[in-house]
PDB file of C-alpha atoms in Angstrom:
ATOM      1  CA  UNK A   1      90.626   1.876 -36.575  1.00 78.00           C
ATOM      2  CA  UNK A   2      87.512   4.550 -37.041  1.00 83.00           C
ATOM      3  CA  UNK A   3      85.520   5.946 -40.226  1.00 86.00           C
ATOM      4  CA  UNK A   4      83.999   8.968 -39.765  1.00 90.00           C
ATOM      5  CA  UNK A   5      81.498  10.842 -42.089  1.00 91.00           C
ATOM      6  CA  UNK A   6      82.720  14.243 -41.234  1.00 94.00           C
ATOM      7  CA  UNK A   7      80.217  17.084 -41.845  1.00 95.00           C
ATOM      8  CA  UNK A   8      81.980  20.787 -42.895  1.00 96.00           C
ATOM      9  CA  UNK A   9      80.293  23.879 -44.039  1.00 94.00           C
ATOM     10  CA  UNK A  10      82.903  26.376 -45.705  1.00 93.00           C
ATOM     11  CA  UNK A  11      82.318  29.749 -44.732  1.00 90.00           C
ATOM     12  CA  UNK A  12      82.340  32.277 -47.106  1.00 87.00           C
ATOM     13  CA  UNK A  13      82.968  29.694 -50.160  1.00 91.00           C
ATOM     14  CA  UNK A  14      80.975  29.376 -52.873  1.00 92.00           C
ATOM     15  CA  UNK A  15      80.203  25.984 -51.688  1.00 92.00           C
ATOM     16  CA  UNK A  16      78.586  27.104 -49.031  1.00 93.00           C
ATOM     17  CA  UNK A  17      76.510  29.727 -51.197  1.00 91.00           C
ATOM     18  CA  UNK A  18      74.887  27.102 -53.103  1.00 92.00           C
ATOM     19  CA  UNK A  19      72.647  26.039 -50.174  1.00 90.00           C
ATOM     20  CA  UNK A  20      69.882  28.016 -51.301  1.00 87.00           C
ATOM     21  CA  UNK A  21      69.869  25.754 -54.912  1.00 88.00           C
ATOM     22  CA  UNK A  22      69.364  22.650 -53.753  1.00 89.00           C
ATOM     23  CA  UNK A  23      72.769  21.611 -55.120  1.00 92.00           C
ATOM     24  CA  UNK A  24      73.984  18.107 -54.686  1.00 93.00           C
ATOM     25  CA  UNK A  25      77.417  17.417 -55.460  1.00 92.00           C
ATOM     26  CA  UNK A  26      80.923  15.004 -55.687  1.00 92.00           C
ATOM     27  CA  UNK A  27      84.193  16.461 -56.361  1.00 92.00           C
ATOM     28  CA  UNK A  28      85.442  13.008 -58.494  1.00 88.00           C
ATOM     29  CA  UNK A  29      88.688  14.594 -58.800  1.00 88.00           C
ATOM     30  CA  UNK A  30      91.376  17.016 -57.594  1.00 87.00           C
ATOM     31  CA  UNK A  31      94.573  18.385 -57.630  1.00 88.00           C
ATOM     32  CA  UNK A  32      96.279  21.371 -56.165  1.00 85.00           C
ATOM     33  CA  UNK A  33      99.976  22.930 -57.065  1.00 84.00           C
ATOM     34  CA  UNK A  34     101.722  26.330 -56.639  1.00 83.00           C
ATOM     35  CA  UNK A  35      98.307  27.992 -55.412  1.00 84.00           C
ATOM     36  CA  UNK A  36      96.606  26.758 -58.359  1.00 90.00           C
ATOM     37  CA  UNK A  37      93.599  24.538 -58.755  1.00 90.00           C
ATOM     38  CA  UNK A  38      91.969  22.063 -60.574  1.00 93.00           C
ATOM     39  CA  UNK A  39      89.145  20.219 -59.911  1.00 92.00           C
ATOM     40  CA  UNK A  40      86.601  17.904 -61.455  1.00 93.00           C
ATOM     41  CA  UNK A  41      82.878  18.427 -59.542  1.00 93.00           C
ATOM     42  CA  UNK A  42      79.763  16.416 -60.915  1.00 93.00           C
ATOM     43  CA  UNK A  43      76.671  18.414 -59.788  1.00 92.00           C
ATOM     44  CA  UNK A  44      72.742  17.968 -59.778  1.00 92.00           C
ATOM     45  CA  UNK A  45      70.625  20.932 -59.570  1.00 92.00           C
ATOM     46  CA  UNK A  46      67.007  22.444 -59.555  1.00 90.00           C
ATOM     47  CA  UNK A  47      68.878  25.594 -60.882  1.00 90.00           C
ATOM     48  CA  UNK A  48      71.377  24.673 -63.279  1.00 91.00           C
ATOM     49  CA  UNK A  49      72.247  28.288 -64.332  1.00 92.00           C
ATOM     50  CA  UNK A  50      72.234  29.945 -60.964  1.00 94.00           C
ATOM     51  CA  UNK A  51      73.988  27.073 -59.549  1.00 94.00           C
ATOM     52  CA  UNK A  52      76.579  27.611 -62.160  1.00 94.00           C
ATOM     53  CA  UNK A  53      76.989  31.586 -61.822  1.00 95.00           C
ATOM     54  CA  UNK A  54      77.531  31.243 -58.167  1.00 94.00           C
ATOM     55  CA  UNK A  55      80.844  28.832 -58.894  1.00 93.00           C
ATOM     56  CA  UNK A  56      81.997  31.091 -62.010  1.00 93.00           C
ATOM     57  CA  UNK A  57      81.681  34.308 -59.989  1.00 92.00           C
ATOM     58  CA  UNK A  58      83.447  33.242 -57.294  1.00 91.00           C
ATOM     59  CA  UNK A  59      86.743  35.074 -56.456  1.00 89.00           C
ATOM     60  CA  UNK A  60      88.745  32.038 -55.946  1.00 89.00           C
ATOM     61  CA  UNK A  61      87.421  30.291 -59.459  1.00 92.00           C
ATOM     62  CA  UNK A  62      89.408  31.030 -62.501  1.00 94.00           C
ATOM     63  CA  UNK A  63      87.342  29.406 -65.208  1.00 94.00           C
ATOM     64  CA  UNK A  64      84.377  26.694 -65.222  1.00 94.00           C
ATOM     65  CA  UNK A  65      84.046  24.299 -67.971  1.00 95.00           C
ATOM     66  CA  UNK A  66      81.360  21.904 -68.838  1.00 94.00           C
ATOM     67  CA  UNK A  67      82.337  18.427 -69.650  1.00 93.00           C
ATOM     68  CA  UNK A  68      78.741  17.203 -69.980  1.00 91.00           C
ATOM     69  CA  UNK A  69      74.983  18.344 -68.878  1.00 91.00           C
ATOM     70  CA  UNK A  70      71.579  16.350 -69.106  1.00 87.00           C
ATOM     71  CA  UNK A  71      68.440  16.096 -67.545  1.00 85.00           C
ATOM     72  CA  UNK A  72      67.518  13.774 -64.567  1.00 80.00           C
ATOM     73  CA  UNK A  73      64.439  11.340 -64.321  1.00 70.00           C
ATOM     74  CA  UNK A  74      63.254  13.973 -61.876  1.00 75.00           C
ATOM     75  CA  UNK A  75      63.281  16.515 -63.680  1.00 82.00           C
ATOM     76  CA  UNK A  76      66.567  18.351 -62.636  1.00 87.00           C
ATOM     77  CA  UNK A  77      69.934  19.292 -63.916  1.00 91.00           C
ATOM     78  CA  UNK A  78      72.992  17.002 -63.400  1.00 91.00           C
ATOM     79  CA  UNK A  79      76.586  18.053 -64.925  1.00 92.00           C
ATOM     80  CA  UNK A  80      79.887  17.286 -64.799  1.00 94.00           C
ATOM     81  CA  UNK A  81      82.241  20.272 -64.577  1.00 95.00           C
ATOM     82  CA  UNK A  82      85.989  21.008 -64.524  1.00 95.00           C
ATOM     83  CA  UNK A  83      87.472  24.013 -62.267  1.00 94.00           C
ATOM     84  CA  UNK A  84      90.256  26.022 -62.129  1.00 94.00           C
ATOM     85  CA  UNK A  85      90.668  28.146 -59.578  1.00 92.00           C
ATOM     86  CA  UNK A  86      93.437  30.130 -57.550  1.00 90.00           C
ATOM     87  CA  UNK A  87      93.704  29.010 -53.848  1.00 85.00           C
ATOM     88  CA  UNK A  88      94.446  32.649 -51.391  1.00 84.00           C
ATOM     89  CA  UNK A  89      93.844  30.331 -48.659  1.00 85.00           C
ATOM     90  CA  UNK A  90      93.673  26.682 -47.503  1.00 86.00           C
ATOM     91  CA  UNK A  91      90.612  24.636 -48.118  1.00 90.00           C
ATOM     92  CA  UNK A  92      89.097  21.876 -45.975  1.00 93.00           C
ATOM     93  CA  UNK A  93      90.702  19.582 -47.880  1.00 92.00           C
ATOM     94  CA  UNK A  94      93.851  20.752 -47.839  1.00 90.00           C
ATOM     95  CA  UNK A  95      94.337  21.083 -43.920  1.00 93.00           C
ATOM     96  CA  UNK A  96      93.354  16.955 -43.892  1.00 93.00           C
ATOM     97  CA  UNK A  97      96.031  16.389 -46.797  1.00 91.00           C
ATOM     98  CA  UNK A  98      98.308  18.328 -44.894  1.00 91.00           C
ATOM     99  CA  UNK A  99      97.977  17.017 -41.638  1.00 94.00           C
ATOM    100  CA  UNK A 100      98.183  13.800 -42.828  1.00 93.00           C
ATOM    101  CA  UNK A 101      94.541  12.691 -42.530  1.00 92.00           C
ATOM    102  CA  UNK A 102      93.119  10.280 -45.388  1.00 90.00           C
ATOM    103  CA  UNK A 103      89.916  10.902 -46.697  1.00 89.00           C
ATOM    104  CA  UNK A 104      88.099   8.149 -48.202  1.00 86.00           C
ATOM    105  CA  UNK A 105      86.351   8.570 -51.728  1.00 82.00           C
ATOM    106  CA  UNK A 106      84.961  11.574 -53.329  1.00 87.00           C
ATOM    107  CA  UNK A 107      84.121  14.586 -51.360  1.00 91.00           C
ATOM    108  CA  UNK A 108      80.497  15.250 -51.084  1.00 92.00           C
ATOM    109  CA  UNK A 109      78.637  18.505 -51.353  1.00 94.00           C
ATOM    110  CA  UNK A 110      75.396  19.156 -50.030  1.00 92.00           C
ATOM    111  CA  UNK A 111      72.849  21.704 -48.284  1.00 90.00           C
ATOM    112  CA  UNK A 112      76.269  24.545 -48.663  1.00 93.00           C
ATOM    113  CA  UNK A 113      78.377  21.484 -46.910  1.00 95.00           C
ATOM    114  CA  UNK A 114      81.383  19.512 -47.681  1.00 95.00           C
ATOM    115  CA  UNK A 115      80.923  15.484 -46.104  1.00 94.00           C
ATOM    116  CA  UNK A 116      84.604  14.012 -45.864  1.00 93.00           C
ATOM    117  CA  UNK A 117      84.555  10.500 -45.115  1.00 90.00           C
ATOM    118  CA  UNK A 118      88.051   9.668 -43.152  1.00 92.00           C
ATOM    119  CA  UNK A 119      90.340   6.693 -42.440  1.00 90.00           C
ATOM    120  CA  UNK A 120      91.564   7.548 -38.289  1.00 90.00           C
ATOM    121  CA  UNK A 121      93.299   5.789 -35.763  1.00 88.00           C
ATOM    122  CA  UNK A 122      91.272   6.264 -33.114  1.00 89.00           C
ATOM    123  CA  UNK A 123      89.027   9.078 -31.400  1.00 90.00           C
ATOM    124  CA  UNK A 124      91.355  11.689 -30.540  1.00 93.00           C
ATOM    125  CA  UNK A 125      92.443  11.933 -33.974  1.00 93.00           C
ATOM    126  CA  UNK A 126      88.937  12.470 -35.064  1.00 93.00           C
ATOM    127  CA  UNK A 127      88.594  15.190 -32.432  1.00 94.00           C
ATOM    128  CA  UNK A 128      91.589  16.997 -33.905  1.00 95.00           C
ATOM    129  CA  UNK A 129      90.184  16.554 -37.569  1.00 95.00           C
ATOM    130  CA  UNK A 130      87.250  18.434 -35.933  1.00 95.00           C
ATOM    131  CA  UNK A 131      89.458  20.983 -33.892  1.00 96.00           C
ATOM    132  CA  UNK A 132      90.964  21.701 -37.502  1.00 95.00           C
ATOM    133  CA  UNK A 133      87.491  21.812 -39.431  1.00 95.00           C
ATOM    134  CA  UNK A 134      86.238  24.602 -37.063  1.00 95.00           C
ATOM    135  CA  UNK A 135      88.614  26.877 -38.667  1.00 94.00           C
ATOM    136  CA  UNK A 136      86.364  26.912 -41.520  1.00 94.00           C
ATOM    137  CA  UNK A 137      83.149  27.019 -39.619  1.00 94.00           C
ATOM    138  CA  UNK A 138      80.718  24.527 -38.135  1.00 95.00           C
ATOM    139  CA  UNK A 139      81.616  20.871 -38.208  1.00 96.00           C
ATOM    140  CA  UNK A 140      79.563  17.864 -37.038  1.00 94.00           C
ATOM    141  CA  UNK A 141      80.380  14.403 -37.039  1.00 93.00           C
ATOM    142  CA  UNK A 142      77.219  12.351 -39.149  1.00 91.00           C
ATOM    143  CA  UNK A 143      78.531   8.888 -38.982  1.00 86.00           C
ATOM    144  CA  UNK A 144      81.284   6.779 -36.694  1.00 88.00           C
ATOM    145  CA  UNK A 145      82.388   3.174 -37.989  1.00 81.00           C
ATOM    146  CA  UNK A 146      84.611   1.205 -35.584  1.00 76.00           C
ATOM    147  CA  UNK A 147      85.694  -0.809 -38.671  1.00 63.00           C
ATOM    148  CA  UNK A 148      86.482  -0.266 -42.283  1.00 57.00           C
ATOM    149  CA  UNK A 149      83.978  -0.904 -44.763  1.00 56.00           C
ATOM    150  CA  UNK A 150      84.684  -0.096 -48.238  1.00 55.00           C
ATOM    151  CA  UNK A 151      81.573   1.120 -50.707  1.00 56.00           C
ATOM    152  CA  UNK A 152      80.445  -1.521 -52.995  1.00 58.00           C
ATOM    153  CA  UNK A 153      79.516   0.437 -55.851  1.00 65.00           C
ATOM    154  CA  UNK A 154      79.964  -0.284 -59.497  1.00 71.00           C
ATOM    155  CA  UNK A 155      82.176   2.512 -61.179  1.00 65.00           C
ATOM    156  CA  UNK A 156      80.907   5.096 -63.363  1.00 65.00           C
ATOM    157  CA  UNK A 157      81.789   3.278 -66.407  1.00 67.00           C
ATOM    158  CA  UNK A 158      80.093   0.046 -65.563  1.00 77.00           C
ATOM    159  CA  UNK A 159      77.024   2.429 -65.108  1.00 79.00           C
ATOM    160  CA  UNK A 160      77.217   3.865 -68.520  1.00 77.00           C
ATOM    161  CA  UNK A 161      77.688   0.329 -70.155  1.00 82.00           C
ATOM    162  CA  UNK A 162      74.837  -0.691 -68.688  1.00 85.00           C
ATOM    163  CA  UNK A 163      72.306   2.066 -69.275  1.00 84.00           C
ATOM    164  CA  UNK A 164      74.143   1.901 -73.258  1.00 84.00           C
ATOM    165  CA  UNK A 165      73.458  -2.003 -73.179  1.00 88.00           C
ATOM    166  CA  UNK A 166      69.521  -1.410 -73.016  1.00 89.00           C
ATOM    167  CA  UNK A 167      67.740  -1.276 -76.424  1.00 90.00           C
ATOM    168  CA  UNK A 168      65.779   1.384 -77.560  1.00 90.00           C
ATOM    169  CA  UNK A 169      62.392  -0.582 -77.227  1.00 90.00           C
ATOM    170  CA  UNK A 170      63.030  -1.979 -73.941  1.00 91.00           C
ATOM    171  CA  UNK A 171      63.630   0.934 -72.955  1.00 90.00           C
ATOM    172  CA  UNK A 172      60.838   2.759 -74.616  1.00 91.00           C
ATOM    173  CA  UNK A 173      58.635  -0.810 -72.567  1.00 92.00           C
ATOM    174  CA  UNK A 174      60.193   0.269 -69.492  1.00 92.00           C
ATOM    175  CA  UNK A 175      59.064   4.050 -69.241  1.00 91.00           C
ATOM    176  CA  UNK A 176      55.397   3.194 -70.288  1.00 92.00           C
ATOM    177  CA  UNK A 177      55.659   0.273 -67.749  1.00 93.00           C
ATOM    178  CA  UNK A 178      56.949   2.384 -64.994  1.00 92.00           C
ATOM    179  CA  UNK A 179      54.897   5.432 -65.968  1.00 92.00           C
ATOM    180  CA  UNK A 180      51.099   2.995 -66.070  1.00 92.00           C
ATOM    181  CA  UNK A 181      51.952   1.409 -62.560  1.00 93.00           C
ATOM    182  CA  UNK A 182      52.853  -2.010 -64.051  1.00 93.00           C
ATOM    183  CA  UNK A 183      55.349  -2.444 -61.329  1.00 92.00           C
ATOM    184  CA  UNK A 184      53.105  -1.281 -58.319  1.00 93.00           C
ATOM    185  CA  UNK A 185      51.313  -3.179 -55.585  1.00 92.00           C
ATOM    186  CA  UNK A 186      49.086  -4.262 -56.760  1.00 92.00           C
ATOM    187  CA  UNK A 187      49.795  -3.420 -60.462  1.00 92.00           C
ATOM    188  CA  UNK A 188      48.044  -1.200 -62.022  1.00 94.00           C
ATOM    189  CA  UNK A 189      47.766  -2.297 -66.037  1.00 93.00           C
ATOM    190  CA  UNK A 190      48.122  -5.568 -66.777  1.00 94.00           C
ATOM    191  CA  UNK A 191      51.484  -7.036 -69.499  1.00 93.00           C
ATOM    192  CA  UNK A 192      47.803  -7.697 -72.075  1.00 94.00           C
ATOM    193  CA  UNK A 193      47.393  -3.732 -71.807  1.00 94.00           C
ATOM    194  CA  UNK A 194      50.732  -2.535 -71.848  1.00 93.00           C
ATOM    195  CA  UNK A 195      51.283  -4.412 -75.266  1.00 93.00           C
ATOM    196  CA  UNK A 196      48.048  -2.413 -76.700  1.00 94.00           C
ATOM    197  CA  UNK A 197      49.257   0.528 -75.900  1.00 92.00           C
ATOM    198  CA  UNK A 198      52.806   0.109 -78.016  1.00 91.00           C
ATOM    199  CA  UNK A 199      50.874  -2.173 -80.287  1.00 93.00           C
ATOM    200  CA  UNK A 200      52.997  -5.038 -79.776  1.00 93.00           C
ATOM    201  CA  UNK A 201      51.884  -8.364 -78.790  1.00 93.00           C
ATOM    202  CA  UNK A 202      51.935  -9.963 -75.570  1.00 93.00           C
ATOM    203  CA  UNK A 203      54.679 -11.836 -75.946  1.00 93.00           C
ATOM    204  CA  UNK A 204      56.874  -9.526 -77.600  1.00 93.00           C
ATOM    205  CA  UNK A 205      55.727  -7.829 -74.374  1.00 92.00           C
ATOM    206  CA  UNK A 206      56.956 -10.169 -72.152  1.00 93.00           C
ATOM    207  CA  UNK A 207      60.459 -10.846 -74.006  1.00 93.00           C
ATOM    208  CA  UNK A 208      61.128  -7.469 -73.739  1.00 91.00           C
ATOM    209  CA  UNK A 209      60.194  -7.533 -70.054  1.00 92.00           C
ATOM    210  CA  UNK A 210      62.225 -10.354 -69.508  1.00 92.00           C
ATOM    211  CA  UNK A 211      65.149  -8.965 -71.382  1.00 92.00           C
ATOM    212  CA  UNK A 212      65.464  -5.994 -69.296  1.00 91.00           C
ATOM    213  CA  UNK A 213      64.812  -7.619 -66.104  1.00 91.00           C
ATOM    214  CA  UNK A 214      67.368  -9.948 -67.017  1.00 91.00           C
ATOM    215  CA  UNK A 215      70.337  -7.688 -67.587  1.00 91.00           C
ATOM    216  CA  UNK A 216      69.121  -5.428 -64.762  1.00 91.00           C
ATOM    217  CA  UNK A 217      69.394  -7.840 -62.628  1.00 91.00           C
ATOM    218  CA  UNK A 218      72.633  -9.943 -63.268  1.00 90.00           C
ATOM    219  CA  UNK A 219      74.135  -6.443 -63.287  1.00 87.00           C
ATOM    220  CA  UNK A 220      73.305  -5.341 -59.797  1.00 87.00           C
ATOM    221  CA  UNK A 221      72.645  -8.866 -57.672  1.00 86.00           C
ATOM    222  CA  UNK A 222      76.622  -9.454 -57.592  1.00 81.00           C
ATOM    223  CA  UNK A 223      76.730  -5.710 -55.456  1.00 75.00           C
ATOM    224  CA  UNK A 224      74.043  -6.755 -52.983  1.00 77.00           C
ATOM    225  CA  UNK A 225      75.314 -10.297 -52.594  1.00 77.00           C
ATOM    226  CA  UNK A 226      78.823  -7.982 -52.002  1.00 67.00           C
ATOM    227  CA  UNK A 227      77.241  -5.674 -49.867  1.00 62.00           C
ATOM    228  CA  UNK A 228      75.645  -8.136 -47.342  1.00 62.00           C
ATOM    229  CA  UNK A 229      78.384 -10.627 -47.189  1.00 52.00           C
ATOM    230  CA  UNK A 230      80.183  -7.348 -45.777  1.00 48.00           C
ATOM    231  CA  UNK A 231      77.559  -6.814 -42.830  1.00 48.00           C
TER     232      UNK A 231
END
């Protein structure tokens, strides 16, 4: 048994159109019926508008709907959008559902190409899965796995709960932490400093230091304990 990372790029789609936006993607969701469609595509771009006006003007999109939109660490735009669309002709990832491949996890979009990860028997089948990929224009393979590995990831929702679970002032200790080098090598501000700065005192400092690191921690140590005991 194989997994393959399977590199696509959809001619003539407007997936393939958003290479010049520095668009990274994950279609989450999907369903097709009757040569309708309906997808659910979360998104992070430098050009939020743009990116979105080369989707909604589209021939094949009906209508694009924003579920949510914020603003990344980095500076860009991430949303979450839902698509309708009418299919005129078979996608990528309908020729794999049809012939019976099995793609594993959320479809990936990036640089104007679509990554499908797939579950195959063996090496022929993957050279067929690329025989019927070059229909839609160029295909390379990125990644071969003799043996399945399943992603340990927590889900989206464990994500939010975390990130909700913070505090307000530890998270308010965090940013100024991150943002005066506290956590660098060597640091650069001492836990004495950072506490003048909010006007706090050391220890409150360090409790909500500790705090953080403390749920942080227990929240992601279970998925690399997870994650190695798979290697």
């Amino acid at each position: 048994m194989l997994t393959s990372e399977v590199r696509v790029r959809y001619d003539g789609d407007w997936t393939a159109q958003l290479a010049e936006y520095d668009v990274f993607g994950e279609f989450i969701a999907s369903t097709f019926r009757n040569h309708r469609y309906i997808g659910m595509l979360a998104l992070e771009t430098n050009d939020y508008e743009e990116t979105l006006d080369v989707i909604r003007t589209h021939e094949m999109v009906d209508s694009i709907d924003v579920v949510e939109r914020y603003e990344t660490s980095e500076g860009r735009f991430a949303a979450t959008v839902l698509l309708r669309g009418r299919l005129t002709e078979l996608t990528p990832f309908q020729a794999l559902m049809y012939e019976g491949y099995l793609p594993i996890g959320p479809t990936k979009l990036e640089n104007g190409c679509e990554y499908f990860n797939l579950l195959l028997g063996d090496r022929e089948e993957l050279a067929k899965a690329i025989e019927l990929l070059s229909d839609f224009g160029s295909v390379s393979v990125e990644r071969i796995t003799r043996d399945f590995r399943r992603e340990v990831m927590p889900s989206r929702a464990e994500w939010q709960e975390l990130f909700a679970s913070i505090p307000p002032r530890q998270r308010e200790f965090l940013n100024t932490a991150v943002e005066r080098g506290y956590f660098e090598i060597p640091r650069e501000v001492t836990l004495e400093e950072l506490a003048d700065e909010m006007g706090i005192t050391k220890t409150t400092a360090s409790n909500h230091l500790r705090k953080a690191e403390h749920t942080l921690i227990t929240f992601v140590l279970p998925y690399i304990n997870l994650a190695v005991s798979d290697d």
